[in-house]
Short mmCIF file of C-alpha atoms and ligand atoms in Angstrom, two decimals:
data_model
loop_
_atom_site.label_atom_id
_atom_site.label_comp_id
_atom_site.label_asym_id
_atom_site.label_seq_id
_atom_site.Cartn_x
_atom_site.Cartn_y
_atom_site.Cartn_z
CA MET A 1 111.37 117.39 91.41
CA SER A 2 111.64 115.42 94.64
CA ASN A 3 110.74 111.74 94.77
CA PRO A 4 107.24 110.77 95.88
CA SER A 5 107.17 109.81 99.55
CA LEU A 6 105.94 106.58 101.11
CA LEU A 7 105.46 105.80 104.78
CA ILE A 8 105.67 102.08 105.53
CA LEU A 9 103.86 100.86 108.63
CA ALA A 10 104.47 97.11 108.62
CA GLY A 11 102.67 96.45 111.92
CA ASP A 12 102.38 93.05 113.57
CA GLY A 13 102.45 89.33 112.85
CA ILE A 14 102.91 88.61 109.14
CA GLY A 15 102.76 92.37 108.39
CA PRO A 16 106.56 92.83 108.49
CA GLU A 17 107.10 89.55 106.60
CA VAL A 18 104.94 90.49 103.61
CA MET A 19 106.15 94.11 103.71
CA THR A 20 109.78 92.95 103.34
CA GLU A 21 108.85 91.56 99.91
CA VAL A 22 107.14 94.83 98.96
CA GLN A 23 110.25 96.76 99.94
CA ARG A 24 112.30 94.58 97.59
CA ILE A 25 109.84 95.42 94.82
CA ILE A 26 110.01 99.13 95.62
CA ALA A 27 113.81 98.84 95.33
CA TRP A 28 113.39 97.02 91.99
CA TYR A 29 111.38 99.94 90.60
CA GLY A 30 114.16 102.31 91.66
CA ASP A 31 116.93 100.19 90.11
CA LYS A 32 115.23 99.02 86.95
CA ARG A 33 112.59 101.64 86.13
CA GLY A 34 114.12 104.80 87.59
CA LEU A 35 111.05 105.14 89.78
CA ASN A 36 112.43 106.20 93.13
CA PHE A 37 110.49 106.76 96.32
CA ASP A 38 111.53 108.42 99.56
CA VAL A 39 110.62 105.62 101.93
CA SER A 40 110.33 106.03 105.68
CA GLU A 41 109.23 103.43 108.20
CA ASP A 42 107.43 103.58 111.50
CA LEU A 43 105.38 101.54 113.96
CA VAL A 44 101.67 100.85 114.17
CA GLY A 45 99.44 98.49 116.14
CA GLY A 46 100.93 96.20 118.76
CA ALA A 47 104.47 97.14 117.72
CA ALA A 48 103.71 100.80 118.47
CA TYR A 49 102.01 99.85 121.73
CA ASP A 50 105.12 97.93 122.82
CA ALA A 51 107.35 100.93 122.08
CA HIS A 52 105.13 103.84 123.08
CA GLY A 53 102.13 102.50 124.99
CA VAL A 54 99.77 103.64 122.21
CA PRO A 55 98.88 101.90 118.92
CA LEU A 56 99.85 104.99 116.90
CA HIS A 57 102.21 107.69 118.13
CA ASP A 58 101.27 111.32 117.38
CA ASP A 59 104.52 111.76 115.43
CA THR A 60 103.61 108.79 113.21
CA MET A 61 100.16 110.27 112.63
CA ALA A 62 101.78 113.57 111.64
CA LYS A 63 104.12 111.78 109.20
CA ALA A 64 101.15 109.93 107.65
CA GLN A 65 99.47 113.28 106.97
CA GLU A 66 102.56 114.56 105.15
CA VAL A 67 103.52 111.68 102.86
CA ASP A 68 102.11 110.94 99.41
CA ALA A 69 100.93 107.49 100.48
CA VAL A 70 100.95 105.13 103.46
CA LEU A 71 101.56 101.40 102.98
CA LEU A 72 100.29 99.34 105.90
CA GLY A 73 100.92 95.64 106.63
CA ALA A 74 98.60 94.31 109.33
CA VAL A 75 97.91 94.92 113.01
CA GLY A 76 96.85 92.82 115.97
CA GLY A 77 97.62 89.53 117.64
CA PRO A 78 96.81 87.44 120.70
CA ALA A 79 99.35 89.30 122.89
CA TYR A 80 97.13 92.40 122.64
CA ASP A 81 93.70 90.79 122.96
CA ASP A 82 93.23 91.80 126.61
CA LEU A 83 94.30 95.44 126.24
CA ASP A 84 91.82 98.19 126.93
CA PHE A 85 89.71 98.99 123.85
CA SER A 86 91.29 102.47 123.62
CA VAL A 87 94.81 101.10 123.01
CA LYS A 88 94.04 97.96 121.01
CA PRO A 89 96.18 97.65 117.84
CA GLU A 90 93.13 98.17 115.57
CA ARG A 91 92.66 101.64 117.09
CA GLY A 92 95.88 102.71 115.35
CA LEU A 93 94.41 101.75 112.00
CA LEU A 94 91.09 103.44 112.74
CA ARG A 95 92.89 106.61 113.80
CA LEU A 96 94.79 106.72 110.50
CA ARG A 97 91.58 106.25 108.49
CA LYS A 98 89.69 108.84 110.53
CA GLU A 99 92.30 111.60 110.75
CA MET A 100 93.31 111.24 107.10
CA ASP A 101 89.55 111.30 106.29
CA LEU A 102 89.85 108.33 103.93
CA PHE A 103 86.24 108.23 102.78
CA ALA A 104 86.53 105.94 99.74
CA ASN A 105 87.56 102.34 100.29
CA LEU A 106 88.52 100.51 97.10
CA ARG A 107 88.38 96.74 97.15
CA PRO A 108 89.10 95.04 93.85
CA ALA A 109 87.82 91.51 93.34
CA GLN A 110 89.95 90.10 90.60
CA CYS A 111 90.15 86.42 89.81
CA PHE A 112 93.41 85.38 88.23
CA ASP A 113 92.72 82.51 85.81
CA ALA A 114 95.30 80.34 87.57
CA LEU A 115 93.30 80.57 90.80
CA ALA A 116 89.79 80.10 89.43
CA ASP A 117 89.65 76.62 91.02
CA PHE A 118 89.96 78.21 94.48
CA SER A 119 86.65 79.99 94.25
CA SER A 120 83.58 78.43 95.83
CA LEU A 121 81.78 79.27 92.56
CA LYS A 122 82.05 77.48 89.23
CA LYS A 123 85.18 78.30 87.28
CA ASP A 124 83.36 79.81 84.27
CA ILE A 125 81.48 82.23 86.55
CA VAL A 126 84.64 83.67 88.13
CA ALA A 127 87.49 83.17 85.63
CA GLY A 128 88.66 86.58 84.42
CA LEU A 129 86.51 88.42 86.98
CA ASP A 130 87.67 92.02 87.52
CA ILE A 131 85.37 94.23 89.56
CA MET A 132 85.95 97.10 91.97
CA ILE A 133 83.83 97.83 95.01
CA VAL A 134 83.90 101.40 96.28
CA ARG A 135 82.63 101.54 99.85
CA GLU A 136 81.95 104.78 101.71
CA LEU A 137 84.15 104.46 104.79
CA THR A 138 83.71 107.37 107.17
CA SER A 139 79.96 107.83 107.63
CA GLY A 140 76.67 105.88 107.61
CA SER A 141 75.45 103.51 110.29
CA TYR A 142 78.88 102.85 111.84
CA PHE A 143 79.21 106.53 112.79
CA GLY A 144 75.69 108.06 112.81
CA GLU A 145 74.21 109.55 116.00
CA PRO A 146 72.30 108.71 118.10
CA ARG A 147 73.94 105.41 118.86
CA GLY A 148 74.13 103.30 121.97
CA ILE A 149 72.18 100.93 124.18
CA PHE A 150 69.43 102.73 126.09
CA THR A 151 66.60 101.74 128.39
CA GLU A 152 63.03 102.46 127.33
CA ASN A 153 59.89 101.10 128.98
CA ASN A 154 61.99 98.88 131.23
CA GLU A 155 63.83 97.14 128.41
CA ARG A 156 67.08 97.75 126.58
CA VAL A 157 67.07 99.26 123.09
CA GLY A 158 70.09 99.12 120.78
CA ILE A 159 70.28 102.07 118.40
CA ASN A 160 72.46 102.89 115.41
CA THR A 161 71.63 105.57 112.91
CA GLN A 162 72.07 105.41 109.15
CA ARG A 163 72.85 109.00 108.25
CA TYR A 164 74.34 110.49 105.08
CA THR A 165 74.69 114.10 104.00
CA GLU A 166 74.55 115.10 100.34
CA SER A 167 78.21 116.11 100.36
CA GLU A 168 79.30 112.75 101.80
CA ILE A 169 77.47 110.92 99.01
CA ASP A 170 78.65 113.38 96.37
CA ARG A 171 82.37 112.99 97.14
CA VAL A 172 82.41 109.19 97.22
CA ALA A 173 80.25 109.05 94.08
CA ARG A 174 82.78 111.24 92.29
CA ALA A 175 85.63 108.98 93.39
CA ALA A 176 83.72 105.97 92.00
CA PHE A 177 82.82 107.67 88.70
CA GLU A 178 86.47 108.68 88.23
CA LEU A 179 87.48 105.04 88.70
CA ALA A 180 84.83 103.82 86.28
CA ARG A 181 86.27 106.22 83.72
CA LYS A 182 89.72 104.63 84.13
CA ARG A 183 88.23 101.11 83.95
CA GLY A 184 85.27 99.70 82.01
CA GLY A 185 83.09 102.83 82.03
CA LYS A 186 80.25 101.24 84.06
CA LEU A 187 79.03 102.01 87.56
CA CYS A 188 76.32 100.25 89.55
CA SER A 189 75.18 102.06 92.72
CA MET A 190 73.67 99.88 95.45
CA GLU A 191 71.38 100.96 98.32
CA LYS A 192 67.94 100.16 99.70
CA ALA A 193 65.94 103.06 98.26
CA ASN A 194 62.84 100.86 98.47
CA VAL A 195 62.82 100.91 102.29
CA MET A 196 65.30 103.58 103.50
CA GLU A 197 65.17 107.36 103.10
CA SER A 198 68.97 107.49 103.21
CA GLY A 199 68.83 105.16 100.21
CA ILE A 200 66.48 107.50 98.34
CA LEU A 201 68.87 110.41 98.96
CA TRP A 202 71.84 108.22 97.95
CA ARG A 203 70.16 107.36 94.64
CA ASP A 204 69.17 111.01 93.99
CA VAL A 205 72.65 112.40 94.64
CA VAL A 206 74.41 109.71 92.56
CA THR A 207 71.98 110.42 89.69
CA GLU A 208 72.65 114.18 89.98
CA VAL A 209 76.45 113.78 90.03
CA HIS A 210 76.17 111.51 86.99
CA ALA A 211 74.02 113.97 85.04
CA ALA A 212 76.25 116.93 85.94
CA ASP A 213 79.71 115.52 85.26
CA TYR A 214 79.82 111.84 84.30
CA SER A 215 77.19 111.22 81.60
CA ASP A 216 79.84 109.27 79.64
CA ILE A 217 79.65 106.54 82.33
CA GLU A 218 76.90 103.89 82.11
CA LEU A 219 75.07 104.22 85.45
CA SER A 220 72.67 101.68 86.94
CA HIS A 221 71.07 101.36 90.37
CA MET A 222 70.36 98.15 92.25
CA TYR A 223 68.92 97.31 95.66
CA ALA A 224 71.79 96.03 97.80
CA ASP A 225 70.09 92.69 98.59
CA ASN A 226 69.68 92.00 94.88
CA GLY A 227 73.31 93.13 94.48
CA ALA A 228 74.44 90.40 96.88
CA MET A 229 72.50 87.84 94.85
CA GLN A 230 73.87 89.10 91.54
CA LEU A 231 77.43 89.00 92.90
CA VAL A 232 77.23 85.25 93.35
CA ARG A 233 74.96 84.62 90.33
CA ALA A 234 76.77 86.58 87.61
CA PRO A 235 79.56 88.77 89.05
CA LYS A 236 81.07 89.59 85.67
CA GLN A 237 78.11 91.88 84.85
CA PHE A 238 79.73 94.51 87.12
CA ASP A 239 82.62 96.91 86.63
CA VAL A 240 82.55 99.44 89.53
CA ILE A 241 80.07 99.00 92.38
CA LEU A 242 79.42 102.04 94.60
CA THR A 243 77.81 101.53 97.98
CA ASP A 244 77.60 102.82 101.53
CA ASN A 245 79.57 101.82 104.61
CA LEU A 246 77.32 99.06 105.96
CA PHE A 247 76.31 97.43 102.68
CA GLY A 248 79.88 97.85 101.43
CA ASP A 249 81.24 95.96 104.41
CA LEU A 250 79.10 92.94 103.49
CA LEU A 251 79.24 93.18 99.70
CA SER A 252 83.02 93.64 99.55
CA ASP A 253 83.64 90.55 101.71
CA CYS A 254 81.21 88.58 99.58
CA ALA A 255 82.93 89.72 96.37
CA ALA A 256 86.37 89.07 97.85
CA MET A 257 85.62 85.45 98.52
CA LEU A 258 84.66 84.93 94.88
CA THR A 259 88.35 85.09 94.19
CA GLY A 260 89.69 82.42 96.55
CA SER A 261 92.31 83.37 99.14
CA LEU A 262 92.63 86.18 101.66
CA GLY A 263 96.33 86.21 100.79
CA MET A 264 95.53 87.72 97.38
CA LEU A 265 93.31 90.68 98.28
CA PRO A 266 94.62 94.27 98.21
CA SER A 267 92.79 97.46 99.15
CA ALA A 268 93.13 101.22 98.97
CA SER A 269 91.50 103.90 101.09
CA LEU A 270 91.46 107.34 99.51
CA GLY A 271 90.57 110.81 100.76
CA ALA A 272 90.42 114.31 99.33
CA PRO A 273 93.17 115.57 96.98
CA MET A 274 96.19 117.14 98.68
CA GLU A 275 97.89 120.32 97.44
CA ASN A 276 99.96 118.31 94.94
CA GLY A 277 96.79 116.83 93.43
CA ARG A 278 97.37 113.35 94.85
CA PRO A 279 94.62 111.94 97.07
CA LYS A 280 95.31 111.22 100.73
CA ALA A 281 95.88 107.50 100.54
CA MET A 282 96.56 104.35 102.49
CA TYR A 283 97.13 100.97 100.86
CA GLU A 284 96.89 97.69 102.76
CA PRO A 285 96.13 94.01 102.27
CA VAL A 286 92.65 92.94 103.38
CA HIS A 287 94.04 90.18 105.61
CA GLY A 288 95.07 90.54 109.25
CA SER A 289 98.25 89.64 111.09
CA ALA A 290 97.64 85.86 110.78
CA PRO A 291 99.17 84.85 114.14
CA ASP A 292 98.68 81.16 113.26
CA ILE A 293 101.38 81.35 110.58
CA SER A 294 103.47 84.38 111.54
CA GLY A 295 107.22 83.91 111.90
CA GLN A 296 107.17 80.74 109.80
CA GLY A 297 107.83 82.16 106.31
CA LYS A 298 104.46 80.87 105.11
CA ALA A 299 102.60 84.12 104.48
CA ASN A 300 101.53 84.95 100.96
CA PRO A 301 102.95 88.42 100.15
CA CYS A 302 100.74 88.92 97.06
CA ALA A 303 97.95 90.91 98.77
CA CYS A 304 100.53 93.40 100.04
CA ILE A 305 102.38 93.45 96.70
CA LEU A 306 99.09 94.07 94.86
CA SER A 307 98.33 96.87 97.34
CA PHE A 308 101.57 98.53 96.22
CA ALA A 309 100.38 98.07 92.61
CA MET A 310 97.25 100.01 93.59
CA ALA A 311 99.48 102.76 95.02
CA LEU A 312 101.35 102.94 91.70
CA ARG A 313 98.03 103.31 89.89
CA TYR A 314 96.01 105.58 92.18
CA SER A 315 98.63 107.72 93.94
CA PHE A 316 101.49 107.89 91.47
CA ASP A 317 99.77 107.79 88.06
CA GLN A 318 101.90 104.81 87.03
CA GLY A 319 99.15 102.68 85.52
CA ALA A 320 101.50 100.89 83.11
CA GLU A 321 103.87 99.95 85.96
CA ALA A 322 100.90 98.76 88.05
CA ASP A 323 99.86 96.58 85.09
CA ARG A 324 103.42 95.25 84.92
CA LEU A 325 103.40 94.28 88.61
CA GLU A 326 99.96 92.66 88.44
CA ALA A 327 100.99 90.73 85.33
CA ALA A 328 104.15 89.57 87.14
CA VAL A 329 102.06 88.20 90.03
CA GLU A 330 99.70 86.53 87.59
CA SER A 331 102.52 84.88 85.66
CA VAL A 332 104.09 83.56 88.88
CA LEU A 333 100.78 81.96 89.88
CA ALA A 334 100.34 80.50 86.40
CA SER A 335 103.85 79.02 86.57
CA GLY A 336 102.79 77.03 89.63
CA VAL A 337 104.91 78.82 92.25
CA ARG A 338 102.52 79.30 95.16
CA THR A 339 102.45 79.80 98.89
CA ALA A 340 100.65 77.18 100.99
CA ASP A 341 97.32 79.07 101.09
CA LEU A 342 97.07 78.71 97.29
CA MET A 343 97.78 74.99 97.07
CA GLN A 344 95.46 72.01 96.94
CA ALA A 345 96.24 69.28 99.49
CA ASP A 346 98.32 67.29 96.99
CA GLY A 347 99.89 70.33 95.33
CA GLY A 348 103.56 69.67 96.13
CA THR A 349 105.99 71.85 98.06
CA PRO A 350 104.73 75.36 98.82
CA ALA A 351 106.91 78.40 98.21
CA SER A 352 107.97 80.47 101.21
CA THR A 353 107.18 84.19 101.52
CA THR A 354 110.69 85.03 100.29
CA GLU A 355 110.54 82.54 97.41
CA MET A 356 107.27 84.09 96.28
CA GLY A 357 108.94 87.52 96.39
CA ASP A 358 111.92 86.11 94.42
CA ALA A 359 109.55 84.74 91.78
CA VAL A 360 107.68 88.06 91.40
CA ILE A 361 110.98 89.91 91.01
CA ALA A 362 112.17 87.37 88.42
CA ALA A 363 108.88 87.90 86.53
CA LEU A 364 109.41 91.69 86.71
CA ASP A 365 112.91 91.21 85.28
CA ALA A 366 111.48 89.05 82.52
CA SER A 367 108.98 91.81 81.64
CA LEU A 368 111.74 94.24 80.64
P1 NAD B 1 93.67 86.99 109.46
O1 NAD B 1 93.35 87.67 108.17
O2 NAD B 1 94.88 87.45 110.16
O3 NAD B 1 93.77 85.40 109.21
C1 NAD B 1 92.68 84.61 108.80
C2 NAD B 1 93.23 83.30 108.19
O4 NAD B 1 93.78 83.57 106.89
C3 NAD B 1 94.35 82.67 109.00
O5 NAD B 1 94.23 81.27 108.94
C4 NAD B 1 95.61 83.11 108.31
O6 NAD B 1 96.70 82.23 108.45
C5 NAD B 1 95.16 83.21 106.85
N1 NAD B 1 95.89 84.28 106.14
C6 NAD B 1 95.69 85.61 106.29
N2 NAD B 1 96.55 86.29 105.52
C7 NAD B 1 97.32 85.37 104.90
C8 NAD B 1 98.41 85.47 103.98
N3 NAD B 1 98.89 86.65 103.55
N4 NAD B 1 98.97 84.32 103.55
C9 NAD B 1 98.51 83.14 103.95
N5 NAD B 1 97.49 82.97 104.81
C10 NAD B 1 96.89 84.10 105.28
O7 NAD B 1 92.36 87.18 110.40
P2 NAD B 1 92.15 86.74 111.94
O8 NAD B 1 92.85 85.45 112.22
O9 NAD B 1 90.71 86.87 112.15
O10 NAD B 1 92.84 87.91 112.77
C11 NAD B 1 94.18 87.83 113.30
C12 NAD B 1 94.55 89.18 113.88
O11 NAD B 1 94.58 90.17 112.83
C13 NAD B 1 93.56 89.71 114.90
O12 NAD B 1 94.27 90.36 115.92
C14 NAD B 1 92.70 90.70 114.12
O13 NAD B 1 92.15 91.69 114.94
C15 NAD B 1 93.73 91.26 113.17
N6 NAD B 1 93.19 91.80 111.92
C16 NAD B 1 93.83 92.90 111.41
C17 NAD B 1 93.42 93.42 110.19
C18 NAD B 1 94.19 94.59 109.64
O14 NAD B 1 95.31 94.85 110.10
N7 NAD B 1 93.68 95.27 108.65
C19 NAD B 1 92.40 92.82 109.46
C20 NAD B 1 91.80 91.66 110.00
C21 NAD B 1 92.21 91.16 111.22
#
């Protein structure tokens, strides 16, 4: 059997810095666990624009369609701010998501005990938090037609359309139920069925999918506004939250901030299964290219490392190895080794990006 394949697109700013640490961890898995990957690398974002005049070359897009998973760092930066919209670095990312049809965006909100003080909420409300938000990513009000700014009765009207088909709801609901089955067995679906027809359909289809194939999962429904309130009131009541593109954009950012720093947040975007049974998949940290700290060795590599842990779990069926990597990160944080973003003002000397990578690898060694 050939090794699973990974395409690394490190991108811009701190993207290549944090990805270097991930590549060391990928090498560790090959050396110490016999888990080898065929890794290739390519350009995305501003780096691709500099080389090819486009933020994603067609050849890179073709490679992304062929591999088992894409690992992406970050794109963007001030040097590209004035480019035409069609070639901005972010367009490379959007093209990947669109052409790979990555319809399910997974954003875990996990609060490591050692970081509970970094949350804006009280420690006992967030300590041990472990929830997963599944956001529909390729439809809904960010894509629905008609859209645009029109003139009616001598004034401008801005229009976006919230539109979902049954099959779009069905496929993302299935992805979320499958996750719930691998986690705590609970799923809460959030919409606005009280005021939106698309919400009524969303609730109907989720209920039907549950009855047909997932009656072992505890399903509840909640209006998305109440969901936002509950996320800051008592977030630990949730296991998996399923929601649409617009509400998911807001709710996942809200949940993310429960956990403290942007430097800790991974994500996965999954599509339909490929011929080998693995889903189309791209894994990336939630943060951007952080131009304010790039090139200074200050970036926290944990979000990117934890994104690789998600790849181990969701693309490569290596749940135990994903647990090992997450536990290694947690033990490093508990030991007090931290990058600057995770330190209080009087916290001592921060670890560099490389030192953080060293510490995670030492913790992986210690786990053997
Ligand atoms: P950002 O996430 O890059 O940075 C926000 C703040 O968080 C900065 O102060 C930064 O230093 C800090 N930060 C982010 N990641 C960190 C890490 N790993 N370790 C330590 N500190 C970290 O967001 P921004 O400043 O709004 O955007 C900068 C650029 O990134 C823009 O060009 C934007 O378009 C782009 N962007 C890209 C993505 C992506 O690639 N997915 C996401 C968001 C923003």
